[in-house]
JSON list of C-alpha atoms in Angstrom, two decimals:
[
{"chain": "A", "resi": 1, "resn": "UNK", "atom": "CA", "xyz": [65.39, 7.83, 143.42]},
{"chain": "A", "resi": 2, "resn": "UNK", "atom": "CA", "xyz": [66.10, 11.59, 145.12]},
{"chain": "A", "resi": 3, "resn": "UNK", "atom": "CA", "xyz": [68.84, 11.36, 143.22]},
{"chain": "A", "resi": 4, "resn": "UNK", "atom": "CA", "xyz": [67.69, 10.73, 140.38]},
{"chain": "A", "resi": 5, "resn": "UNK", "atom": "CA", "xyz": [64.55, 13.94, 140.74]},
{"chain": "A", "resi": 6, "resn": "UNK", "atom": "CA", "xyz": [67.38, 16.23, 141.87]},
{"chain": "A", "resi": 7, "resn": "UNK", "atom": "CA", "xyz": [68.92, 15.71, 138.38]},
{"chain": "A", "resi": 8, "resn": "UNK", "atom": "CA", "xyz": [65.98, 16.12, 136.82]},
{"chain": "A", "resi": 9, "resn": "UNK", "atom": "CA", "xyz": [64.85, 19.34, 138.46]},
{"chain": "A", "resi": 10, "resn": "UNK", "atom": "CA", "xyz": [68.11, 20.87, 137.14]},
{"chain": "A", "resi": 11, "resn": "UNK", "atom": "CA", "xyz": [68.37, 19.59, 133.87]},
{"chain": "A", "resi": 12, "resn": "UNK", "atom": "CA", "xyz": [67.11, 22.26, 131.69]},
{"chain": "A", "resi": 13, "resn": "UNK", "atom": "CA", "xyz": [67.84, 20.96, 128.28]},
{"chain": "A", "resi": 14, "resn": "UNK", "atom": "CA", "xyz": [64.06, 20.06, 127.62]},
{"chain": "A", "resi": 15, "resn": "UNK", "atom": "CA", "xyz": [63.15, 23.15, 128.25]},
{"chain": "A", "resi": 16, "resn": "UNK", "atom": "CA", "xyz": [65.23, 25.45, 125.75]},
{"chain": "A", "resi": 17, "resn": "UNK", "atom": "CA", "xyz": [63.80, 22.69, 123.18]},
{"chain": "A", "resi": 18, "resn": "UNK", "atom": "CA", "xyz": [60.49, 23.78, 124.01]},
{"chain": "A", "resi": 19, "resn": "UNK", "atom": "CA", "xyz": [61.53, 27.46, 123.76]},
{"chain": "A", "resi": 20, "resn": "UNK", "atom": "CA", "xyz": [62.65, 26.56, 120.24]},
{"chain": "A", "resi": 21, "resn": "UNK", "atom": "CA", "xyz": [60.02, 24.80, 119.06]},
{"chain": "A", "resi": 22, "resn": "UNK", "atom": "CA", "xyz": [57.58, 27.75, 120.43]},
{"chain": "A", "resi": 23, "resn": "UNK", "atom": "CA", "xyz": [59.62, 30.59, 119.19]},
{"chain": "A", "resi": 24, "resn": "UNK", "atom": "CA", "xyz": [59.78, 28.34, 115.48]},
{"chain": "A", "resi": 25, "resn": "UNK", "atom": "CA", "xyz": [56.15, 28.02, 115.29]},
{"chain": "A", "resi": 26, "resn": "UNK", "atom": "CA", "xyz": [55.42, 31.54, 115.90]},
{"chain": "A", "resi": 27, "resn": "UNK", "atom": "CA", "xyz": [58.00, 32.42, 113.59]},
{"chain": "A", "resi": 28, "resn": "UNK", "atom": "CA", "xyz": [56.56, 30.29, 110.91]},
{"chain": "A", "resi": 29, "resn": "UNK", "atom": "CA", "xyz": [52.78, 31.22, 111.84]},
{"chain": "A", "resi": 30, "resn": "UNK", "atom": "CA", "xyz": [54.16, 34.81, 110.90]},
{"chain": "A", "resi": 31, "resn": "UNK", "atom": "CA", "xyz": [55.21, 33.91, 107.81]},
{"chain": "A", "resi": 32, "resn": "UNK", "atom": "CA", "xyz": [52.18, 32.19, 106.71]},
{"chain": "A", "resi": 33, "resn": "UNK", "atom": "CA", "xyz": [50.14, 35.06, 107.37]},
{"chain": "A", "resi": 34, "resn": "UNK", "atom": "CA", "xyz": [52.65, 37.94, 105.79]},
{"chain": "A", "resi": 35, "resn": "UNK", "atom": "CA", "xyz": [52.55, 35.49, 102.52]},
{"chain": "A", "resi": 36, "resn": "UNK", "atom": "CA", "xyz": [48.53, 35.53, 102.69]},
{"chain": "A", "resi": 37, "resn": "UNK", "atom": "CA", "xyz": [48.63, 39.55, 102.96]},
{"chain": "A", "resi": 38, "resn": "UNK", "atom": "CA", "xyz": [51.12, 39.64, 100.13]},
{"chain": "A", "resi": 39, "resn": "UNK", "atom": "CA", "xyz": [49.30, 37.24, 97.99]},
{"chain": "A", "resi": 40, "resn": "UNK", "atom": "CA", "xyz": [45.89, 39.54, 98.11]},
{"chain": "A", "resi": 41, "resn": "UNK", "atom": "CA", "xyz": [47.38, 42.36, 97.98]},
{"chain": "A", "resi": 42, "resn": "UNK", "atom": "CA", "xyz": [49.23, 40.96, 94.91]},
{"chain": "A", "resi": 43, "resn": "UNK", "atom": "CA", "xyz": [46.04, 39.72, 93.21]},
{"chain": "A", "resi": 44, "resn": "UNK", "atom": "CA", "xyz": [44.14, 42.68, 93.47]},
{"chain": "A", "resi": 45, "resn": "UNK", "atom": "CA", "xyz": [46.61, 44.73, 92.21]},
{"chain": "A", "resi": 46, "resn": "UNK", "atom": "CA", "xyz": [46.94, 42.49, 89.08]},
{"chain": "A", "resi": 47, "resn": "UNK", "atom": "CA", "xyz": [43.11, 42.69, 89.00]},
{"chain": "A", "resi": 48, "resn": "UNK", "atom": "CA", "xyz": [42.91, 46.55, 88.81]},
{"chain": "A", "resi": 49, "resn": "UNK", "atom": "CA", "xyz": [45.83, 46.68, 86.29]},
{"chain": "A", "resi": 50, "resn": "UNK", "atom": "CA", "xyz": [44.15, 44.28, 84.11]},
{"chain": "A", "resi": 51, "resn": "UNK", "atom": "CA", "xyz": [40.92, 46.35, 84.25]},
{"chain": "A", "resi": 52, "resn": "UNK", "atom": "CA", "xyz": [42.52, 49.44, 83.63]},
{"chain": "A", "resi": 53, "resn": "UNK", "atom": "CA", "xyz": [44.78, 48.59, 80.31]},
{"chain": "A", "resi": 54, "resn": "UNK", "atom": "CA", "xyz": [41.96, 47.34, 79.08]},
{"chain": "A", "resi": 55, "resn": "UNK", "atom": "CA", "xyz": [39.93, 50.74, 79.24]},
{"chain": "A", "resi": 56, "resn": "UNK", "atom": "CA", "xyz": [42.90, 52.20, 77.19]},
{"chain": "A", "resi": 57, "resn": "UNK", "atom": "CA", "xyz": [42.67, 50.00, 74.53]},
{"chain": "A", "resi": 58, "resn": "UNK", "atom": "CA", "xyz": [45.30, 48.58, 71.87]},
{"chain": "A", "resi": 59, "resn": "UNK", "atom": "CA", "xyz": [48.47, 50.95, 71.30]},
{"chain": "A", "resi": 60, "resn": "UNK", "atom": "CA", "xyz": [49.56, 52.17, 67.47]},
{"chain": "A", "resi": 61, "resn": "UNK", "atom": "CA", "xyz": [52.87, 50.95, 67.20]},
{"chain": "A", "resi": 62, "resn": "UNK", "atom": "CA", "xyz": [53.91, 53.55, 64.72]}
]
C-alpha cells in the first residue's frame, strides 16, 4: 500500500490534464466573449448604416 501512494504522489499525468482542460476553458470562455463584442459591435454598425442611407434617399441611375 506505500507502494502503491509513492507512485501516486509522483505520477503527474492527471495533473497536466487538468492544466489542459483549465487552460481550454479559458481559452474558449475568451472566445465566447470576443464573438459577443464582435456581434454588437457588428449590429450597431449595420443599424447606423441602415439609418443613414436611408436619409440620402434613392440614387438617379443616369
Amino acid at each position: 500500500m506505500i507502494k502503491f501512494i509513492k507512485n501516486f504522489r509522483k505520477d503527474d499525468s492527471g495533473a497536466v490534464t487538468v492544466d489542459w482542460v483549465v487552460l481550454t476553458a479559458a481559452v474558449c470562455a475568451l472566445a465566447g466573449a470576443a464573438y459577443t463584442s464582435i456581434q454588437s459591435g457588428a449590429s450597431d454598425l449595420t443599424g447606423k448604416t441602415e439609418t443613414y442611407l436611408g436619409t440620402k434617399g434613392p440614387v438617379d441611375p443616369a
